[in-house]
Tab-separated table of C-alpha atoms and ligand atoms in Angstrom:
chain	number	residue	atom	x	y	z
A	51	UNK	CA	157.120	110.076	173.390
A	52	UNK	CA	155.334	106.713	173.443
A	53	UNK	CA	157.181	103.812	171.898
A	54	UNK	CA	155.394	102.481	168.768
A	55	UNK	CA	154.385	98.834	169.147
A	56	UNK	CA	154.922	96.596	166.120
A	57	UNK	CA	152.166	93.993	166.057
A	58	UNK	CA	151.978	90.929	163.807
A	59	UNK	CA	148.611	89.386	162.975
A	60	UNK	CA	148.778	85.592	162.785
A	61	UNK	CA	145.890	84.219	160.744
A	62	UNK	CA	144.413	86.734	158.294
A	63	UNK	CA	140.971	85.126	158.077
A	64	UNK	CA	137.600	86.555	159.123
A	65	UNK	CA	138.537	88.006	162.520
A	66	UNK	CA	142.207	88.525	161.609
A	67	UNK	CA	141.009	91.026	158.988
A	68	UNK	CA	138.970	92.859	161.624
A	69	UNK	CA	142.159	93.245	163.697
A	70	UNK	CA	144.112	94.339	160.611
A	71	UNK	CA	141.504	97.030	159.899
A	72	UNK	CA	141.373	98.091	163.564
A	73	UNK	CA	145.168	98.464	163.725
A	74	UNK	CA	145.051	100.706	160.643
A	75	UNK	CA	142.723	103.096	162.554
A	76	UNK	CA	144.887	103.386	165.672
A	77	UNK	CA	147.918	105.367	166.749
A	78	UNK	CA	150.701	103.998	168.997
A	79	UNK	CA	150.472	100.572	167.353
A	80	UNK	CA	151.469	99.450	163.861
A	81	UNK	CA	150.691	96.364	161.784
A	82	UNK	CA	154.210	95.005	161.206
A	83	UNK	CA	153.605	91.708	159.407
A	84	UNK	CA	151.212	88.860	158.783
A	85	UNK	CA	151.803	85.185	159.407
A	86	UNK	CA	149.590	82.989	157.268
A	87	UNK	CA	150.589	80.535	154.531
A	88	UNK	CA	147.298	80.941	152.619
A	89	UNK	CA	147.237	82.718	149.241
A	90	UNK	CA	144.612	85.366	150.213
A	91	UNK	CA	146.781	86.407	153.175
A	92	UNK	CA	149.890	86.722	150.991
A	93	UNK	CA	147.896	88.860	148.548
A	94	UNK	CA	146.576	91.045	151.386
A	95	UNK	CA	150.078	91.606	152.817
A	96	UNK	CA	151.269	92.549	149.361
A	97	UNK	CA	148.425	95.043	149.009
A	98	UNK	CA	149.195	96.621	152.411
A	99	UNK	CA	152.964	96.539	151.753
A	100	UNK	CA	154.052	94.421	154.710
A	101	UNK	CA	155.799	91.038	154.853
A	102	UNK	CA	153.792	87.827	155.135
A	103	UNK	CA	155.618	84.974	156.857
A	104	UNK	CA	154.748	81.339	156.320
A	105	UNK	CA	155.459	80.395	159.939
A	106	UNK	CA	155.660	81.888	163.417
A	107	UNK	CA	159.319	80.811	163.607
A	108	UNK	CA	160.126	82.889	160.530
A	109	UNK	CA	158.410	85.933	162.040
A	110	UNK	CA	160.186	85.561	165.403
A	111	UNK	CA	163.558	85.125	163.675
A	112	UNK	CA	162.927	88.273	161.611
A	113	UNK	CA	162.611	90.370	164.790
A	114	UNK	CA	159.867	92.374	163.074
A	115	UNK	CA	157.231	92.248	165.817
A	116	UNK	CA	157.200	92.944	169.538
A	117	UNK	CA	153.602	91.743	169.994
A	118	UNK	CA	151.267	89.311	168.224
A	119	UNK	CA	147.543	88.900	167.659
A	120	UNK	CA	146.784	85.207	167.188
A	121	UNK	CA	143.623	84.697	165.108
A	122	UNK	CA	144.150	81.155	163.850
A	123	UNK	CA	141.827	78.137	164.235
A	124	UNK	CA	141.230	76.980	167.804
A	125	UNK	CA	143.405	73.868	167.707
A	126	UNK	CA	146.478	75.984	166.848
A	127	UNK	CA	146.027	78.414	169.758
A	128	UNK	CA	148.303	76.476	172.142
A	129	UNK	CA	151.273	75.764	169.810
A	130	UNK	CA	151.219	79.212	168.172
A	131	UNK	CA	150.832	81.192	171.406
A	132	UNK	CA	153.410	79.086	173.236
A	133	UNK	CA	156.043	79.945	170.605
A	134	UNK	CA	155.448	83.658	171.145
A	135	UNK	CA	155.334	83.506	174.928
A	136	UNK	CA	158.579	81.498	175.081
A	137	UNK	CA	160.160	84.118	172.792
A	138	UNK	CA	159.043	86.828	175.256
A	139	UNK	CA	156.451	88.266	172.840
A	140	UNK	CA	153.060	89.263	174.369
A	141	UNK	CA	149.969	87.725	172.776
A	142	UNK	CA	146.396	88.789	172.190
A	143	UNK	CA	144.825	85.387	171.535
A	144	UNK	CA	141.407	84.988	169.986
A	145	UNK	CA	138.760	83.127	171.959
A	146	UNK	CA	138.220	80.354	172.858
A	147	UNK	CA	141.556	80.130	174.669
A	148	UNK	CA	142.050	76.623	173.187
A	149	UNK	CA	140.134	73.776	171.591
A	150	UNK	CA	140.226	71.627	174.746
A	151	UNK	CA	140.639	71.964	178.481
A	152	UNK	CA	143.923	70.070	178.388
A	153	UNK	CA	145.406	72.512	175.823
A	154	UNK	CA	144.041	75.484	177.763
A	155	UNK	CA	145.668	74.264	180.984
A	156	UNK	CA	148.996	73.773	179.164
A	157	UNK	CA	148.788	77.306	177.805
A	158	UNK	CA	147.866	78.681	181.212
A	159	UNK	CA	150.945	76.942	182.659
A	160	UNK	CA	153.175	78.508	179.977
A	161	UNK	CA	151.677	81.954	180.644
A	162	UNK	CA	152.234	81.574	184.406
A	163	UNK	CA	155.774	80.248	183.879
A	164	UNK	CA	156.947	82.861	181.380
A	165	UNK	CA	154.935	85.756	182.878
A	166	UNK	CA	154.717	87.219	179.381
A	167	UNK	CA	151.336	88.983	178.956
A	168	UNK	CA	148.586	86.867	177.407
A	169	UNK	CA	145.193	88.497	176.804
A	170	UNK	CA	142.307	86.345	175.567
A	171	UNK	CA	140.099	88.041	172.966
A	172	UNK	CA	136.740	88.096	174.717
A	173	UNK	CA	136.410	91.501	173.105
A	174	UNK	CA	132.927	92.245	174.420
A	175	UNK	CA	134.394	92.832	177.883
A	176	UNK	CA	136.037	95.952	176.423
A	177	UNK	CA	132.707	97.253	175.139
A	178	UNK	CA	131.447	100.311	177.105
A	179	UNK	CA	127.949	98.733	176.988
A	180	UNK	CA	129.257	95.775	178.979
A	181	UNK	CA	131.125	98.056	181.360
A	182	UNK	CA	127.953	100.086	182.001
A	183	UNK	CA	125.884	96.907	182.512
A	184	UNK	CA	128.515	95.412	184.818
A	185	UNK	CA	128.628	98.573	186.908
A	186	UNK	CA	124.812	98.673	187.184
A	187	UNK	CA	124.516	94.974	188.066
A	188	UNK	CA	127.374	94.973	190.557
A	189	UNK	CA	126.073	98.126	192.276
A	190	UNK	CA	122.711	96.413	192.880
A	191	UNK	CA	120.499	98.326	190.410
A	192	UNK	CA	118.601	95.112	189.453
A	193	UNK	CA	118.920	93.508	192.905
A	194	UNK	CA	119.758	89.804	192.993
A	195	UNK	CA	119.602	87.975	189.688
A	196	UNK	CA	116.450	85.847	189.624
A	197	UNK	CA	116.387	84.820	185.966
A	198	UNK	CA	118.024	85.624	182.658
A	199	UNK	CA	117.398	84.720	179.036
A	200	UNK	CA	120.015	85.008	176.314
A	201	UNK	CA	119.286	84.360	172.642
A	202	UNK	CA	121.702	83.916	169.755
A	203	UNK	CA	119.988	83.447	166.383
A	204	UNK	CA	122.864	83.468	163.890
A	205	UNK	CA	121.779	82.211	160.449
A	206	UNK	CA	125.277	81.643	159.026
A	207	UNK	CA	125.698	81.339	155.257
A	208	UNK	CA	126.736	78.016	153.707
A	209	UNK	CA	130.160	79.405	152.662
A	210	UNK	CA	131.025	79.948	156.343
A	211	UNK	CA	131.320	76.180	156.677
A	212	UNK	CA	133.855	75.830	153.832
A	213	UNK	CA	136.651	76.123	156.424
A	214	UNK	CA	136.912	72.459	157.566
A	215	UNK	CA	137.657	73.374	161.227
A	216	UNK	CA	134.208	74.983	161.505
A	217	UNK	CA	132.607	71.575	160.928
A	218	UNK	CA	134.881	69.611	163.261
A	219	UNK	CA	133.816	68.581	166.786
A	220	UNK	CA	136.203	70.137	169.301
A	221	UNK	CA	136.872	73.091	166.988
A	222	UNK	CA	133.641	74.271	165.348
A	223	UNK	CA	129.998	74.540	166.385
A	224	UNK	CA	128.175	77.523	167.894
A	225	UNK	CA	128.842	76.404	171.492
A	226	UNK	CA	132.604	76.856	171.156
A	227	UNK	CA	132.552	79.612	168.550
A	228	UNK	CA	129.702	81.807	169.823
A	229	UNK	CA	128.256	80.674	173.151
A	230	UNK	CA	131.664	81.063	174.804
A	231	UNK	CA	131.138	84.855	174.565
A	232	UNK	CA	127.791	84.619	176.361
A	233	UNK	CA	129.207	82.365	179.074
A	234	UNK	CA	132.059	84.824	179.570
A	235	UNK	CA	129.591	87.702	180.020
A	236	UNK	CA	127.269	85.812	182.354
A	237	UNK	CA	130.212	84.820	184.588
A	238	UNK	CA	131.463	88.413	184.457
A	239	UNK	CA	128.067	89.788	185.563
A	240	UNK	CA	126.775	87.143	187.967
A	241	UNK	CA	129.779	85.100	189.116
A	242	UNK	CA	130.513	81.398	188.798
A	243	UNK	CA	128.048	78.858	187.450
A	244	UNK	CA	127.185	75.896	189.689
A	245	UNK	CA	125.369	73.469	187.366
A	246	UNK	CA	124.290	73.222	183.744
A	247	UNK	CA	121.720	71.269	181.742
A	248	UNK	CA	121.548	71.249	177.951
A	249	UNK	CA	120.054	69.807	174.783
A	250	UNK	CA	121.921	70.119	171.476
A	251	UNK	CA	120.994	69.173	167.925
A	252	UNK	CA	122.605	68.975	164.491
A	253	UNK	CA	119.265	68.391	162.734
A	254	UNK	CA	119.283	71.601	160.650
A	255	UNK	CA	122.723	71.304	159.025
A	256	UNK	CA	123.514	67.630	159.544
A	257	UNK	CA	127.164	68.405	160.308
A	258	UNK	CA	129.229	66.463	162.868
A	259	UNK	CA	128.992	69.518	165.173
A	260	UNK	CA	125.825	70.888	166.732
A	261	UNK	CA	123.986	73.726	164.995
A	262	UNK	CA	121.501	74.472	167.790
A	263	UNK	CA	121.472	74.188	171.571
A	264	UNK	CA	119.261	75.075	174.533
A	265	UNK	CA	121.123	75.483	177.804
A	266	UNK	CA	120.043	76.041	181.419
A	267	UNK	CA	122.429	77.452	184.037
A	268	UNK	CA	122.207	77.761	187.818
A	269	UNK	CA	124.566	80.303	189.393
A	270	UNK	CA	126.412	79.712	192.649
A	271	UNK	CA	125.059	82.991	194.040
A	272	UNK	CA	121.503	82.004	193.035
A	273	UNK	CA	119.536	82.791	189.892
A	274	UNK	CA	118.782	80.753	186.782
A	275	UNK	CA	119.453	81.456	183.110
A	276	UNK	CA	118.461	79.940	179.799
A	277	UNK	CA	120.448	80.346	176.597
A	278	UNK	CA	119.172	79.403	173.135
A	279	UNK	CA	121.710	79.402	170.338
A	280	UNK	CA	121.664	78.359	166.698
A	281	UNK	CA	123.827	79.008	163.651
A	282	UNK	CA	120.907	78.008	161.414
A	283	UNK	CA	118.075	80.167	162.844
A	284	UNK	CA	117.052	83.550	161.441
A	285	UNK	CA	116.143	86.404	163.768
A	286	UNK	CA	117.705	89.604	165.090
A	287	UNK	CA	117.995	88.356	168.710
A	288	UNK	CA	121.739	87.953	168.994
A	289	UNK	CA	124.462	90.157	170.466
A	290	UNK	CA	126.393	90.123	167.185
A	291	UNK	CA	123.324	91.350	165.283
A	292	UNK	CA	122.273	94.087	167.709
A	293	UNK	CA	125.345	95.546	169.430
A	294	UNK	CA	126.912	97.165	166.352
A	295	UNK	CA	130.387	95.939	167.290
A	296	UNK	CA	131.495	94.966	163.811
A	297	UNK	CA	129.430	96.933	161.302
A	298	UNK	CA	131.702	95.909	158.439
A	299	UNK	CA	130.469	92.327	158.929
A	300	UNK	CA	127.115	92.505	160.719
A	301	UNK	CA	123.982	94.662	160.809
A	302	UNK	CA	122.900	96.293	164.083
A	303	UNK	CA	119.186	95.562	164.530
A	304	UNK	CA	117.075	97.484	167.018
A	305	UNK	CA	116.355	94.465	169.213
A	306	UNK	CA	117.700	92.991	172.431
A	307	UNK	CA	119.462	89.689	173.002
A	308	UNK	CA	119.960	89.534	176.782
A	309	UNK	CA	117.198	89.960	179.390
A	310	UNK	CA	118.124	89.983	183.082
A	311	UNK	CA	115.268	89.987	185.591
A	312	UNK	CA	116.378	90.791	189.122
A	313	UNK	CA	114.645	91.015	192.503
A	314	UNK	CA	114.455	94.827	192.076
A	315	UNK	CA	114.486	95.639	188.335
A	316	UNK	CA	115.099	94.310	184.837
A	317	UNK	CA	117.843	95.072	182.338
A	318	UNK	CA	118.075	94.281	178.634
A	319	UNK	CA	121.176	94.379	176.416
A	320	UNK	CA	122.703	95.652	174.288
A	321	UNK	CA	120.143	98.484	174.454
A	322	UNK	CA	120.902	99.048	178.165
A	323	UNK	CA	117.228	99.541	179.081
A	324	UNK	CA	116.670	99.435	182.819
A	325	UNK	CA	113.057	98.627	183.828
A	326	UNK	CA	112.442	99.893	187.359
A	327	UNK	CA	109.317	99.973	189.580
A	328	UNK	CA	108.240	103.204	191.282
A	329	UNK	CA	108.241	101.387	194.631
A	330	UNK	CA	108.373	97.654	195.429
A	331	UNK	CA	108.127	95.425	192.322
A	332	UNK	CA	104.493	94.478	191.707
A	333	UNK	CA	103.344	92.837	188.459
A	334	UNK	CA	100.167	94.939	188.396
A	335	UNK	CA	102.097	98.254	188.257
A	336	UNK	CA	103.948	99.682	185.283
A	337	UNK	CA	107.728	99.602	185.252
A	338	UNK	CA	109.582	102.759	184.254
A	339	UNK	CA	112.094	102.247	181.409
A	340	UNK	CA	115.276	104.334	181.246
A	341	UNK	CA	118.508	104.003	179.293
A	342	UNK	CA	121.757	103.594	181.195
A	343	UNK	CA	124.213	106.200	179.921
A	344	UNK	CA	127.081	105.015	177.748
A	345	UNK	CA	129.698	106.552	175.485
A	346	UNK	CA	130.040	104.085	172.619
A	347	UNK	CA	133.463	102.888	171.485
A	348	UNK	CA	134.748	100.143	169.204
A	349	UNK	CA	135.506	97.207	171.540
A	350	UNK	CA	138.145	95.802	169.173
A	351	UNK	CA	139.976	99.124	169.348
A	352	UNK	CA	139.638	99.373	173.137
A	353	UNK	CA	140.883	95.777	173.353
A	354	UNK	CA	144.011	96.539	171.313
A	355	UNK	CA	144.635	99.716	173.361
A	356	UNK	CA	144.487	97.544	176.499
A	357	UNK	CA	146.817	95.030	174.825
A	358	UNK	CA	149.273	97.872	174.124
A	359	UNK	CA	149.191	98.695	177.860
A	360	UNK	CA	150.022	95.058	178.596
A	361	UNK	CA	152.947	95.144	176.159
A	362	UNK	CA	154.181	98.247	177.994
A	363	UNK	CA	153.666	96.334	181.277
A	364	UNK	CA	151.238	99.005	182.479
A	365	UNK	CA	148.246	96.748	183.197
A	366	UNK	CA	147.143	93.203	183.957
A	367	UNK	CA	145.047	91.285	181.383
A	368	UNK	CA	141.336	92.092	181.663
A	369	UNK	CA	140.641	88.553	180.409
A	370	UNK	CA	143.411	86.208	181.535
A	371	UNK	CA	144.097	82.663	180.354
A	372	UNK	CA	142.788	81.490	183.749
A	373	UNK	CA	139.489	83.312	183.298
A	374	UNK	CA	139.110	82.105	179.695
A	375	UNK	CA	139.888	78.528	180.781
A	376	UNK	CA	137.016	78.739	183.279
A	377	UNK	CA	134.759	79.582	180.300
A	378	UNK	CA	135.999	76.451	178.570
A	379	UNK	CA	135.258	74.340	181.660
A	380	UNK	CA	131.660	75.617	181.600
A	381	UNK	CA	131.408	74.783	177.879
A	382	UNK	CA	132.722	71.270	178.520
A	383	UNK	CA	130.067	70.873	181.217
A	384	UNK	CA	127.410	72.038	178.726
A	385	UNK	CA	128.593	69.495	176.130
A	386	UNK	CA	128.660	66.744	178.765
A	387	UNK	CA	125.139	67.705	179.864
A	388	UNK	CA	123.895	67.641	176.267
A	389	UNK	CA	125.537	64.234	175.649
A	390	UNK	CA	124.244	62.630	178.849
A	391	UNK	CA	120.889	64.369	179.221
A	392	UNK	CA	121.808	65.001	182.872
A	393	UNK	CA	122.631	68.039	185.001
A	394	UNK	CA	126.411	68.520	185.256
A	395	UNK	CA	128.269	70.283	188.067
A	396	UNK	CA	130.804	72.858	186.898
A	397	UNK	CA	134.123	71.785	188.411
A	398	UNK	CA	136.719	74.563	188.324
A	399	UNK	CA	139.254	72.560	190.364
A	400	UNK	CA	141.531	71.843	187.325
A	401	UNK	CA	142.449	75.549	187.503
A	402	UNK	CA	143.907	74.974	190.952
A	403	UNK	CA	146.438	72.522	189.510
A	404	UNK	CA	148.160	75.490	187.851
A	405	UNK	CA	149.299	77.799	190.630
A	406	UNK	CA	149.311	81.522	189.883
A	407	UNK	CA	152.791	83.015	189.671
A	408	UNK	CA	153.632	85.340	192.513
A	409	UNK	CA	155.276	88.712	192.433
A	410	UNK	CA	158.295	89.374	194.674
A	411	UNK	CA	156.019	90.957	197.302
A	412	UNK	CA	153.906	87.776	197.385
A	413	UNK	CA	150.896	89.223	195.540
A	414	UNK	CA	149.366	86.976	192.891
A	415	UNK	CA	149.949	87.957	189.284
B	1887	LIG	N1	136.355	87.658	168.867
B	1887	LIG	C1	135.536	87.401	167.873
B	1887	LIG	O1	134.537	88.095	167.689
B	1887	LIG	C2	135.824	86.280	166.913
B	1887	LIG	C3	135.106	86.221	165.713
B	1887	LIG	C4	135.417	85.205	164.806
B	1887	LIG	C5	136.382	84.267	165.112
B	1887	LIG	N2	137.036	84.322	166.322
B	1887	LIG	C6	138.082	83.323	166.638
B	1887	LIG	O2	139.216	83.626	165.830
B	1887	LIG	C7	139.858	82.423	165.384
B	1887	LIG	C8	139.891	82.411	163.867
B	1887	LIG	O3	138.580	82.392	163.392
B	1887	LIG	P1	138.216	82.892	161.905
B	1887	LIG	O4	136.755	82.752	161.794
B	1887	LIG	O5	138.858	84.192	161.642
B	1887	LIG	O6	138.955	81.744	161.059
B	1887	LIG	P2	139.263	81.706	159.480
B	1887	LIG	O7	139.211	80.273	159.076
B	1887	LIG	O8	138.424	82.712	158.765
B	1887	LIG	O9	140.792	82.217	159.396
B	1887	LIG	C9	141.876	81.519	159.968
B	1887	LIG	C10	143.143	81.924	159.222
B	1887	LIG	O10	144.268	81.339	159.916
B	1887	LIG	C11	145.187	80.829	158.917
B	1887	LIG	N3	145.970	79.783	159.587
B	1887	LIG	C12	145.605	78.530	159.918
B	1887	LIG	N4	146.583	77.919	160.624
B	1887	LIG	C13	147.601	78.822	160.710
B	1887	LIG	C14	148.879	78.786	161.335
B	1887	LIG	N5	149.310	77.726	162.003
B	1887	LIG	N6	149.663	79.900	161.241
B	1887	LIG	C15	149.228	81.012	160.585
B	1887	LIG	N7	148.014	81.090	159.984
B	1887	LIG	C16	147.214	80.005	160.057
B	1887	LIG	C17	144.297	80.334	157.786
B	1887	LIG	O11	145.023	80.263	156.565
B	1887	LIG	C18	143.211	81.425	157.763
B	1887	LIG	O12	143.554	82.484	156.906
B	1887	LIG	C19	139.066	81.280	166.009
B	1887	LIG	O13	139.682	80.914	167.216
B	1887	LIG	C20	137.704	81.893	166.293
B	1887	LIG	O14	137.028	81.273	167.368
B	1887	LIG	C21	136.791	85.330	167.189
């Protein structure tokens, strides 16, 4: 019989509640406790009938959990996750991995040192849509990437910005909160990014963080992409508003948010429409659309099932701290490009300063 995993959710805010709901739908895992000093979290724990601890220390000392989902504000990701990892407790940590590259590198070092599983919550990677797209792209169905456009029109309500961290540079803003998902996917599909250019603006909301940005990417393997993102623009053209990943929070419009145009064919997401020519691509001849097959599943559930495998030491993290830190390096380059108005080279060398831990047989963990 499989051992039941007791999971604590740390931070019962917007996404913490998604994890709490997801856990309630799954077998093999159990919501053991919450950690969150805020009154709504205490009330929620009371309603569910589980303890709510005011601090991570209190939870660890209680021995109630053998795994933790960390869904607290970005600047707490390092201190909170480090406490768990040093206590030998595996962590599913919400994205972005940290609020800054320096914190991310410290966390990566702790993960490598302790070798306790740390999975970063780029949940889309667990979505069967992404798996189908990845398989199609990597097997050459669209040929070489020539160009891509990604749009993210997310008209957030004013109440969203009540949480002070969402207005703070280095913590809030759609680049760190939302674009990090798109960067993660583009790297997953097309490999590392060589250079970035960007323009950002806070003209719509007037907050200290940007509300809108236009970004250009050049990939090392060739191919260019543009990304337009805003948390103040209305429109259905965003992954969150089309993919149906979190229907309790977001509608699922019949529109697409990602368009990849390759040397052989085109692909749009999340609808998984492949546009192929009958013979050689020729702009005067019609392309034939077809849907790539997919069996839908809730990515948050698949993510937690994968996390359970990590807790049982049966898998390696699909999204490691190293991979998520590379996303952060790209975001830093985007911010630097927006600030300077110049193209910025993506420098992944800081990752080399943290050497991967090796297994006894010399393979890299
Ligand atoms: N994967 C996704 O789709 C997704 C979606 C939204 C948010 N996120 C990420 O999840 C994290 C949380 O975002 P949110 O929008 O849910 O935030 P939120 O502000 O809605 O909730 C954060 C919660 O954490 C609690 N908290 C703060 N510091 C704490 C601490 N030290 N210990 C315990 N609890 C603490 C707060 O009281 C609050 O209840 C962020 O890193 C964000 O980027 C991921």
